Coordinates of C-alpha atoms in Angstrom, one line a residue:
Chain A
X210 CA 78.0 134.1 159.9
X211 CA 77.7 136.8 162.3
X212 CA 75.6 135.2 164.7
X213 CA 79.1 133.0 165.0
X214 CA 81.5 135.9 165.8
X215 CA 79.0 136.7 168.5
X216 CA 79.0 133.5 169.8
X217 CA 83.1 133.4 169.6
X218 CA 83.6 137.1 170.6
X219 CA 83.1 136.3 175.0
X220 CA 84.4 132.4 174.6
X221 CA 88.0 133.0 173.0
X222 CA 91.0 134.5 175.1
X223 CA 94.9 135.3 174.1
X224 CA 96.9 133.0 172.9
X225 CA 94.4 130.3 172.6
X226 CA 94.5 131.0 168.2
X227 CA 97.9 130.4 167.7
X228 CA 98.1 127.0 169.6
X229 CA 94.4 125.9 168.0
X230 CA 94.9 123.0 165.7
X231 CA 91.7 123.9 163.8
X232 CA 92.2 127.6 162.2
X233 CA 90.4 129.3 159.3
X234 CA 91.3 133.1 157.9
X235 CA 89.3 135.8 157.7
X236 CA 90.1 138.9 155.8
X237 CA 90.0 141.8 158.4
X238 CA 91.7 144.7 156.7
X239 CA 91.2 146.0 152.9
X240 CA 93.8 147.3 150.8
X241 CA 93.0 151.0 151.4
X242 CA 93.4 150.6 154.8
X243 CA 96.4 148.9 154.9
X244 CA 98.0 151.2 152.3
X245 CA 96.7 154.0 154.8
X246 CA 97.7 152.6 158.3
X247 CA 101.5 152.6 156.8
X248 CA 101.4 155.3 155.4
X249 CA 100.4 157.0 158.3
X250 CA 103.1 155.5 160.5
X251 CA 105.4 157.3 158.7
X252 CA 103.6 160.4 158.0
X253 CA 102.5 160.4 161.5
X254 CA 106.0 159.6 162.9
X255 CA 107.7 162.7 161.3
X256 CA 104.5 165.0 162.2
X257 CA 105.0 164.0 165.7
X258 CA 108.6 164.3 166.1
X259 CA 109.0 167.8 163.7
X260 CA 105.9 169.0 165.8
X261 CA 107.4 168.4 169.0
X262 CA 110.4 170.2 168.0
X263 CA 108.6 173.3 166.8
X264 CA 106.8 172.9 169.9
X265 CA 110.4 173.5 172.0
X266 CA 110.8 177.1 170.3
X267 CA 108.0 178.2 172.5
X268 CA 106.8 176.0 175.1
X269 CA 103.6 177.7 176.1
X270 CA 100.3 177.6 175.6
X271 CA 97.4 180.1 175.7
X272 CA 94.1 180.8 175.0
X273 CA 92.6 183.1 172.4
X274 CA 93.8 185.2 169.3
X275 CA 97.0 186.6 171.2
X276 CA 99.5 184.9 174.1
X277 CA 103.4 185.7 173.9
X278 CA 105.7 185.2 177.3
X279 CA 104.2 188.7 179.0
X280 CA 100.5 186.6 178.7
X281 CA 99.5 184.3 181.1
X282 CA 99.8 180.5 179.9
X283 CA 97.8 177.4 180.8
X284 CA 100.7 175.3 179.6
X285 CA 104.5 176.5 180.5
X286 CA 107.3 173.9 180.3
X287 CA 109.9 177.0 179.8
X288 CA 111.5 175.7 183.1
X289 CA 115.0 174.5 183.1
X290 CA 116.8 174.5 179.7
X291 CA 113.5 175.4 178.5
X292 CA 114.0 172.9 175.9
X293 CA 111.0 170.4 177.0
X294 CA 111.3 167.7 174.7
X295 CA 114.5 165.7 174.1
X296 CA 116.4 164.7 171.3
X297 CA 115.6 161.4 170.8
X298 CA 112.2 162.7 170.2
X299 CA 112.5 165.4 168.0
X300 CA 113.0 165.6 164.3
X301 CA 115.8 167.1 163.8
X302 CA 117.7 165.4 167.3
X303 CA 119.5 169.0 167.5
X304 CA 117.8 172.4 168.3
X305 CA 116.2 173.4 164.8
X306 CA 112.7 175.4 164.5
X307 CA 113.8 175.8 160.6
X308 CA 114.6 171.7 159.7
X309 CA 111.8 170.9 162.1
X310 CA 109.1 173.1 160.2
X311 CA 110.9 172.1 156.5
X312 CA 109.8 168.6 157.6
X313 CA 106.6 169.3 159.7
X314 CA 105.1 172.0 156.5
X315 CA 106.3 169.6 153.7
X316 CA 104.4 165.9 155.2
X317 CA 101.6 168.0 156.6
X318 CA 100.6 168.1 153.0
X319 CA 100.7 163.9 152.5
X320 CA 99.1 163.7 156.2
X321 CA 96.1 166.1 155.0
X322 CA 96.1 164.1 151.7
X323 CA 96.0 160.7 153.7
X324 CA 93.8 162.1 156.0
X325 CA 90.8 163.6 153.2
X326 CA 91.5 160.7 150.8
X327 CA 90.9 158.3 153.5
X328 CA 87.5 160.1 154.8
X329 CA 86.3 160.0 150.9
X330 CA 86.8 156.1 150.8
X331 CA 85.6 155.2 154.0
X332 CA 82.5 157.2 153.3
X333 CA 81.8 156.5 150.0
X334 CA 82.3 152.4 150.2
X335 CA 80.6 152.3 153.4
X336 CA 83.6 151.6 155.6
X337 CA 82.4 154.0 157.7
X338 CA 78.8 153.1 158.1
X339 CA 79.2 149.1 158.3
X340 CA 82.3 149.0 160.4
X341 CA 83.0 152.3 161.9
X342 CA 79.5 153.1 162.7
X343 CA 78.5 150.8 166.2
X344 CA 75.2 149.5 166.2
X345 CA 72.3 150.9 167.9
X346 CA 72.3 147.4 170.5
X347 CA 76.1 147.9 171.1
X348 CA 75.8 151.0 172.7
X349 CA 73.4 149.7 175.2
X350 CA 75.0 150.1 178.5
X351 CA 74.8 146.5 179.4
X352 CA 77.1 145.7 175.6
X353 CA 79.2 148.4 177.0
X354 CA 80.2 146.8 180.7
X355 CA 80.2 143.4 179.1
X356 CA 82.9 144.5 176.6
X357 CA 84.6 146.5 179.5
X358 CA 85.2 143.6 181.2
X359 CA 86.1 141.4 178.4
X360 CA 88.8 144.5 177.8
X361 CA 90.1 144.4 181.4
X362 CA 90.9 140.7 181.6
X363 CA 92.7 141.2 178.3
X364 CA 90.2 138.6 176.1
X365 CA 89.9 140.4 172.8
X366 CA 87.3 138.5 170.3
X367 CA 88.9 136.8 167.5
X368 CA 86.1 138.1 164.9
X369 CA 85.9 139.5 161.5
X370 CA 84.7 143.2 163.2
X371 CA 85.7 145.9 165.1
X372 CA 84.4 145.7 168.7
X373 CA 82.2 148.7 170.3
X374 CA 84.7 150.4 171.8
X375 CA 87.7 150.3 168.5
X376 CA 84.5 151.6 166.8
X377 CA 84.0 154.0 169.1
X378 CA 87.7 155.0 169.4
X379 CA 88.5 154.6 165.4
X380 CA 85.7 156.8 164.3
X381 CA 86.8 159.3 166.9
X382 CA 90.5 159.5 165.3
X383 CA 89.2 159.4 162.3
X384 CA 86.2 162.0 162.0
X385 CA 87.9 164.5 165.0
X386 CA 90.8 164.1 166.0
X387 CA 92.6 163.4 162.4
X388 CA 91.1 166.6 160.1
X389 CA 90.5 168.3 163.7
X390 CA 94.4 168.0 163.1
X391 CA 94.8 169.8 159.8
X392 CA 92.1 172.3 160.4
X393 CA 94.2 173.4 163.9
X394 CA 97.2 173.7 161.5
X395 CA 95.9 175.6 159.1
X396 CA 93.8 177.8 161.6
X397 CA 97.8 178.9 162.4
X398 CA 98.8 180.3 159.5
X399 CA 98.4 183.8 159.0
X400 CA 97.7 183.7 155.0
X401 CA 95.1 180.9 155.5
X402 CA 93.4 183.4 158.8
X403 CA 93.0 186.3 156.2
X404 CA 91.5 184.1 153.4
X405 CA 88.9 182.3 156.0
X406 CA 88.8 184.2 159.2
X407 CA 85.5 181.7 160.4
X408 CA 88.2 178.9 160.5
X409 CA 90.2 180.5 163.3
X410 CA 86.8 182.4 164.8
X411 CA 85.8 178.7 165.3
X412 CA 88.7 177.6 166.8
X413 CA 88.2 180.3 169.4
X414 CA 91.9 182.4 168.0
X415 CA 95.0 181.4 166.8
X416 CA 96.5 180.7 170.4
X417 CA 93.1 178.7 170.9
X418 CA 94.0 176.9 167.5
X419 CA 97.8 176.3 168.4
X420 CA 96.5 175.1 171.7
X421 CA 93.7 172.2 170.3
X422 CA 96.5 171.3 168.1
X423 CA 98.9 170.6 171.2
X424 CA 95.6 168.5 172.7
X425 CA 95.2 166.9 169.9
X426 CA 99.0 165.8 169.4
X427 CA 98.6 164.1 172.9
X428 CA 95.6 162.4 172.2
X429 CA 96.4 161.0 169.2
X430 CA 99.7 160.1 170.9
X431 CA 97.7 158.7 173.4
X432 CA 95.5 156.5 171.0
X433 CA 98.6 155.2 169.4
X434 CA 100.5 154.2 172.8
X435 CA 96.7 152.4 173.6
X436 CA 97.0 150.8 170.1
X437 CA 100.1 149.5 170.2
X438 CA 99.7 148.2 173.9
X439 CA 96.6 146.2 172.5
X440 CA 98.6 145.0 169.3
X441 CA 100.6 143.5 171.9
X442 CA 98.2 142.2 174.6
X443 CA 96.0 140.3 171.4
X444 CA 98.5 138.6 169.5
X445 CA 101.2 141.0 167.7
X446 CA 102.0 138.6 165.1
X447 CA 98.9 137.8 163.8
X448 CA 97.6 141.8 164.4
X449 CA 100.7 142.4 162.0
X450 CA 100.1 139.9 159.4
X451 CA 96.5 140.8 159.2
X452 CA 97.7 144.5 158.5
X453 CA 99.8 143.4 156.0
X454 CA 98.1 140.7 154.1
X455 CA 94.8 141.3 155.1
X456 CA 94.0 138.2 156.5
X457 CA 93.9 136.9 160.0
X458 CA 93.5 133.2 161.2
X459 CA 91.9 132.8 163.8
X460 CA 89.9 129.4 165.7
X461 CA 87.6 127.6 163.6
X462 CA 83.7 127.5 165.3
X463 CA 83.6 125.9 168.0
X464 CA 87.3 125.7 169.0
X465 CA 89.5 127.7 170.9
X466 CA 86.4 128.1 174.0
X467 CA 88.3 129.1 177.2
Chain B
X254 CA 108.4 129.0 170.1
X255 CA 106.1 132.2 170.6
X256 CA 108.9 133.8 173.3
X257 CA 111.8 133.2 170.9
X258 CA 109.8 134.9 167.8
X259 CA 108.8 137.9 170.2
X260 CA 112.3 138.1 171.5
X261 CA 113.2 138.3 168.0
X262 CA 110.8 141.1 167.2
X263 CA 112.2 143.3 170.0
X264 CA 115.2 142.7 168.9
X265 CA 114.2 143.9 165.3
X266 CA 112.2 146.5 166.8
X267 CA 115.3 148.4 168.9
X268 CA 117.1 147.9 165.9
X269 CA 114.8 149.6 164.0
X270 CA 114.6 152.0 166.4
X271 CA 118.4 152.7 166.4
X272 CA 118.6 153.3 162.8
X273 CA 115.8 155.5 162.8
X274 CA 117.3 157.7 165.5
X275 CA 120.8 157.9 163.5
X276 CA 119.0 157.8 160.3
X277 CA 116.8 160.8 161.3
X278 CA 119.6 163.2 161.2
X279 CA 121.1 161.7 158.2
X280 CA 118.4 162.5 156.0
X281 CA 117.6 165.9 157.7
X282 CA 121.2 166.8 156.4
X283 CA 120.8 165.1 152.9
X284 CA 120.8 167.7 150.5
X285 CA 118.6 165.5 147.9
X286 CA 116.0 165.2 150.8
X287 CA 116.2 168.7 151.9
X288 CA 115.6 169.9 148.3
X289 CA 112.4 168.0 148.2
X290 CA 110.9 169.0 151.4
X291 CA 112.1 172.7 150.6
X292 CA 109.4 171.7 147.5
X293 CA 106.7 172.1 149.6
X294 CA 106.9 175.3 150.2
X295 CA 106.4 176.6 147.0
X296 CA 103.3 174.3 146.6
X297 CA 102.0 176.1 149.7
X298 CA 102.6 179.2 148.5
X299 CA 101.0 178.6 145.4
X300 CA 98.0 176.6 147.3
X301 CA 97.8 179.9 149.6
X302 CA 97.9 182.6 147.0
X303 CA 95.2 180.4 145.4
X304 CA 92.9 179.8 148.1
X305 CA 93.7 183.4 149.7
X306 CA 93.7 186.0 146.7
X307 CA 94.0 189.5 148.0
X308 CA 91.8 189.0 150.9
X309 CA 92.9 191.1 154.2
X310 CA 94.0 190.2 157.3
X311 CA 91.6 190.3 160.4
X312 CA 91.9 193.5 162.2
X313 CA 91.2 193.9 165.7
X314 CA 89.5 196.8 168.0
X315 CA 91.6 198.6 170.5
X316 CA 90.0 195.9 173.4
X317 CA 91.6 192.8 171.4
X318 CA 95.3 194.9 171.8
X319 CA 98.2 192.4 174.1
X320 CA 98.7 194.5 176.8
X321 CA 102.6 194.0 176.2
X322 CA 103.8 193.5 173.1
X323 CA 107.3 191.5 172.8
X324 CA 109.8 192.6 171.1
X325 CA 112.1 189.9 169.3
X326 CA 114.9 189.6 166.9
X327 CA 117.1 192.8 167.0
X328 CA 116.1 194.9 169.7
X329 CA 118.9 197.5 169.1
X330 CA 121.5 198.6 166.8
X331 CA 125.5 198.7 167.1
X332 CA 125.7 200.7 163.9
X333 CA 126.9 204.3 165.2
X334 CA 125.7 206.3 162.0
X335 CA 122.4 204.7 163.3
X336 CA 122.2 206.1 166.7
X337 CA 123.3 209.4 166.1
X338 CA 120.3 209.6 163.8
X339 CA 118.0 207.3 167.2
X340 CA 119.5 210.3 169.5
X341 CA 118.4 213.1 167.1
X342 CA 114.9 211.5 167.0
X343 CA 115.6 210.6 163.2
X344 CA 115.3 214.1 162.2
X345 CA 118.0 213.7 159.6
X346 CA 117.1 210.4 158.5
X347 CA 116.0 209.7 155.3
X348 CA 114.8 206.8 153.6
X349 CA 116.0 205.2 150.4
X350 CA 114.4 204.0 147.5
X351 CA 116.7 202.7 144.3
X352 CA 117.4 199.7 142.1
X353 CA 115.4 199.2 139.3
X354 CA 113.1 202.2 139.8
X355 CA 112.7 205.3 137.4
X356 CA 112.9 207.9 140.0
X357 CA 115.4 207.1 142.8
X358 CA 114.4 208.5 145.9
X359 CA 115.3 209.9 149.9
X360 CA 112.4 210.5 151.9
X361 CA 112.8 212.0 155.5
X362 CA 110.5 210.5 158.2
X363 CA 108.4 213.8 157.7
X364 CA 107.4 213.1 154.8
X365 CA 106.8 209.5 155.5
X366 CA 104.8 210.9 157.9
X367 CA 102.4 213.4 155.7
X368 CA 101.6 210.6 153.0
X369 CA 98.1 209.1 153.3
X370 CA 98.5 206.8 156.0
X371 CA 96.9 203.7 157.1
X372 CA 96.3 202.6 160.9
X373 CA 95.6 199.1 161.3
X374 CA 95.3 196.7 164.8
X375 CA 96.7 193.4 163.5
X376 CA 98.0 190.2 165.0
X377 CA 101.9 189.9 164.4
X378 CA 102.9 185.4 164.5
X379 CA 106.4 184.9 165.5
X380 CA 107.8 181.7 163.9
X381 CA 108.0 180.4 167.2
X382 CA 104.6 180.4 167.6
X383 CA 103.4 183.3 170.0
X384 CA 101.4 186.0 168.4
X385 CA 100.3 189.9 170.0
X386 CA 98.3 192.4 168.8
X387 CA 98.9 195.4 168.0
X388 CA 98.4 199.3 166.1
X389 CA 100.4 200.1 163.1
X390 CA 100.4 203.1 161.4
X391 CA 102.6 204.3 158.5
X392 CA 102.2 204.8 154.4
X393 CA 101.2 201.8 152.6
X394 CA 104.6 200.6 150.5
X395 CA 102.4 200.3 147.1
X396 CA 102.1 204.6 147.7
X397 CA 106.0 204.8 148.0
X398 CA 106.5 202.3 144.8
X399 CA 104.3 204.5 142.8
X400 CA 106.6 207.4 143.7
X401 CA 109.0 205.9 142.9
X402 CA 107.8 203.8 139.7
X403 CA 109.2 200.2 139.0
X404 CA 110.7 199.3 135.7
X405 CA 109.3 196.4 134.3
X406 CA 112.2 193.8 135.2
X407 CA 111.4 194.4 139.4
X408 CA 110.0 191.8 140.6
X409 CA 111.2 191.9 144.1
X410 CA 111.3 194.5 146.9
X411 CA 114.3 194.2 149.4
X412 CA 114.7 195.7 152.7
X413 CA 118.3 196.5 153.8
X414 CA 118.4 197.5 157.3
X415 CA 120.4 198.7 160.1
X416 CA 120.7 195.5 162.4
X417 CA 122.4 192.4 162.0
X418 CA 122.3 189.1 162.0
X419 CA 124.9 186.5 162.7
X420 CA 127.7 189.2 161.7
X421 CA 125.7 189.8 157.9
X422 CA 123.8 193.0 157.4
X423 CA 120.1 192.2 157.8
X424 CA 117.6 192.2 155.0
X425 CA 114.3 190.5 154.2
X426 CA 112.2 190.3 150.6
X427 CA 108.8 190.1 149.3
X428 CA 107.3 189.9 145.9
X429 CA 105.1 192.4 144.2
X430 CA 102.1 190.6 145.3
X431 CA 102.6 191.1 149.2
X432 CA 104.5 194.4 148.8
X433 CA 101.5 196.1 146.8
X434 CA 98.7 194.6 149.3
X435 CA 96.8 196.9 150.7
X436 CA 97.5 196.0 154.4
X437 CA 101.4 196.2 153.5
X438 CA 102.5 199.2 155.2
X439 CA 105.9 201.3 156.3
X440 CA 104.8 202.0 160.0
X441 CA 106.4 204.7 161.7
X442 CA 103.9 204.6 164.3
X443 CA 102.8 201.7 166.9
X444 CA 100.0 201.3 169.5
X445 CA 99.6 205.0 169.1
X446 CA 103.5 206.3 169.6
X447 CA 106.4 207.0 167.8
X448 CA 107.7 203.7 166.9
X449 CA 110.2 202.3 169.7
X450 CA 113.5 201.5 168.9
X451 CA 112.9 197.9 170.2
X452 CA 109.9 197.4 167.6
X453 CA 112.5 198.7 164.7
X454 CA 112.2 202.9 164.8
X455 CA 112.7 204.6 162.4
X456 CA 110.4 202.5 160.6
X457 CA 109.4 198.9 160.2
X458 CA 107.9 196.6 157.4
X459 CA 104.2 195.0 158.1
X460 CA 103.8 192.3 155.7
X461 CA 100.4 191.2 157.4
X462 CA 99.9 188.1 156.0
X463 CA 103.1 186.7 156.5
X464 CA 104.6 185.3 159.9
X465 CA 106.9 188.2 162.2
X466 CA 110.9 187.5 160.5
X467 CA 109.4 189.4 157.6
X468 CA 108.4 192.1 159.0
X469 CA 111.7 193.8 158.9
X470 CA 112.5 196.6 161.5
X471 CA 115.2 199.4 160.9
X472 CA 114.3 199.9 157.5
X473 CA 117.0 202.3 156.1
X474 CA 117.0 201.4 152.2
X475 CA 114.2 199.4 149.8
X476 CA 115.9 197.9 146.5
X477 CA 113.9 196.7 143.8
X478 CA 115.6 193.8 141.8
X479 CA 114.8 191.4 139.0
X480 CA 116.2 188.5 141.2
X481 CA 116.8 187.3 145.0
X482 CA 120.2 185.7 143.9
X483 CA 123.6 186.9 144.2
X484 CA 122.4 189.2 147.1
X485 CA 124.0 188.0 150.6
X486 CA 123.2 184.3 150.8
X487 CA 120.6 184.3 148.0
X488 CA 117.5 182.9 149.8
X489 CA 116.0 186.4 150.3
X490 CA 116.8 187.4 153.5
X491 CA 118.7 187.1 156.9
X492 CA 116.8 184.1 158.8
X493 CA 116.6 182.3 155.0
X494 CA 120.4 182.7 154.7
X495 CA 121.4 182.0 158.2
X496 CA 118.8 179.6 159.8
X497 CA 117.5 178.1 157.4
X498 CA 113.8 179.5 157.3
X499 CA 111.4 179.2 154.5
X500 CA 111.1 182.5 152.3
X501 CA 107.4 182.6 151.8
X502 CA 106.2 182.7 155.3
X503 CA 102.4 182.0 155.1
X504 CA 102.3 179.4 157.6

């Protein structure tokens, strides 16, 4: 079974599944992480958006335990209006540090939720070892350049698994980026700092902390824009269907070679 | 086939997009939805009080101190009873202490000033997100309370003050829990000097554990109550009534 997904993974290239007359399904996504992946468009909408706007009461950034406007910054957007991201960005549209923390405090609790009951079912039914995890002989350099270019000229493998580099880039997101997430948040709040001061000593301060949680807004930003660029550029349709039902169709063996 | 299904989607997709923009605002002004989220925060403060106890915050050596600490909010007072008493150094000033308390009281600075005191470097969070460093020094509030002693129905302790905000007087609260923590002091005293009339002189609130608009400056009267409501706006202080902000301020 494998040894065929192999074989298919360099022959197949866009668009060549949907016109194929010979099509079988596969099932691609379980339950829990389809219930998760829209669950976390939401979640992760309104964290973005409520975070950007809290982000616009003070748009700098620093390094360490202290940094006000007399401190030097690495980050300043206080240029201008001093009101660095736009409405039709920000949750609420208008100037509000108070609505935008009512949201950002209130779903930061169903993103952590998501977030450590998603970590506890991908580790304990070994979602995380057999399809996060890459193998040992897809991280040789030669599997590496090989999928490289297969990414570059846009041909994206019509199999059951994720390839080296979603591994790569899902387990990322998913064991530092995501909790890296809540533990920057928390390593912000004053009550939480008193309670567990080796949280925020980690994090290098609570600057440092509201810093790596800037960082991390843009990377995961980043990851999504990639995301949704290869939902696109591999068949959006069918990526959506599979997310919803499951299941993905894709070219029977044999057919579909470019 | 394929082009007219994708034009489609787009076409879903800015739709989408445009009621999620309008629809955005909607529900921020939804009452309903704004009573649910507003749930959250006593969940956190529950979670925190858990997870927290009575534990202290950090405190810093002189090195760790901003070089410049900013001062925000109210950095001056109109009232004119006020500034005669700012121009006479607060000689004549006294604090007081009343509502549900068995011995009223009025204590001068001086006095403020000769109870055991506690000197702590701490780091002050603004809301906004910037924090500084810096040395407090004052009575701890739990020695004034004992003065004073509560009656069994307080359950609050409110600071009336001399600014304003938005045209109201200015006041903030805390429960018994934060206002009889050790690290909850009256300072008189910051980074080593009389405390500045831009930090809050005569004397401001250090509520360590909670973020800066709690940490009320121009403390002129503490009140003890059974209850936040039917005092100004009811949510417990100035930024609560006016802007909106949560009342537990632990994050």
């Amino acid at each position: 079974m494998k040894q065929q997904f192999v074989a298919a993974r360099a022959a197949s290239g866009v668009g060549k599944s949907a016109g194929s007359a010979s099509m079988r399904k596969v099932h691609r996504h379980s339950l829990a992480t389809r219930l998760w992946h829209w669950a976390n468009v939401a979640t992760m909408a309104i964290m973005l958006m409520s975070g950007l706007m809290i982000f616009n009461a003070h748009p700098r950034l620093y390094w360490g335990h202290y940094g006000a406007n007399p401190d030097p910054a690495w980050l300043d957007w206080s240029g201008g209006d001093g009101i660095p991201f736009p409405g039709w960005i920000t949750l609420p549209s208008f100037y509000s540090l108070a609505d935008a923390r009512l949201w950002h405090l209130a779903f930061a609790w169903a993103f952590a939720v998501l977030v450590a009951g998603y970590l506890v079912w991908a580790g304990l039914s070994g979602h995380l070892r057999r399809r996060i995890a890459p193998r040992l002989h897809e991280l040789a350099p030669a599997h590496l350049l090989r999928e490289a270019a297969a990414h570059a000229r846009l041909r994206f493998a019509p199999e059951a698994g994720y390839n080296t580099f979603q591994k790569l880039t899902y387990g990322a997101v998913l064991l530092v980026l995501l909790p890296g997430m809540v533990l920057t948040g928390l390593g912000m709040s004053p009550a939480i700092d008193a309670g567990y001061p080796g949280l925020v000593d980690l994090l290098g301060g609570r600057q440092s902390a509201r810093s790596l949680h800037f960082i991390g807004m843009a990377l995961l930003a980043a990851f999504f824009a990639v995301h949704i660029a290869m939902v696109l550029a591999s068949g959006p349709l069918g990526q959506l269907r599979a997310m919803v039902t499951g299941w993905q169709r894709i070219p029977a063996e044999g057919e579909g070679q470019a | 086939m394929i082009v007219n299904r994708r034009k489609l989607l787009g076409m879903g997709a800015a739709g989408a997009g445009g009621l999620l923009l309008g629809g955005c605002d909607a529900l921020n002004a939804d009452p309903a939805v704004r009573g649910r989220l507003a749930g959250a925060e006593e969940l956190t403060m529950r979670a925190q009080r858990l997870l927290v106890g009575d534990a202290l915050a950090r405190e810093f050596a002189e090195r760790d101190m901003s070089p410049v600490f900013r001062a925000n909010g109210s950095v001056s007072v109109a009232d004119p009873v006020y500034n005669r008493h700012a121009a006479s150094g607060f000689a004549e000033w006294q604090l007081q202490v009343g509502g549900l308390v068995q011995r009223p009281l009025a204590l001068p600075l001086s006095s403020l000033k000769t109870m055991p005191q506690r000197e702590q470097i701490t780091r002050h969070d603004c809301v906004e997100g910037w924090s500084a460093i810096g040395k407090w020094q004052g009575p701890q509030l739990s020695t004034v309370l004992a003065m004073a002693g509560l009656l069994p129905a307080a359950r609050y302790v409110v600071f009336h003050c001399a600014d304003t905000l938005e045209g109201q007087p200015f006041y903030e609260s805390i429960d018994l829990i934060d206002a009889f923590h050790p690290q909850t002091i009256l300072a008189w005293r910051m980074n080593g000097r009389p405390l500045p009339i831009a930090h809050g002189a005569p004397l401001r609130l250090r509520v360590e554990r909670q973020l800066g608009y709690k940490h009320a400056k121009f403390v002129m009267r503490i009140e003890l109550r059974d209850s936040l409501s039917g005092l100004y706006g009811g949510k417990g202080g100035s930024w609560e009534d006016a802007r909106g902000y949560q009342w537990y301020a632990g994050i």
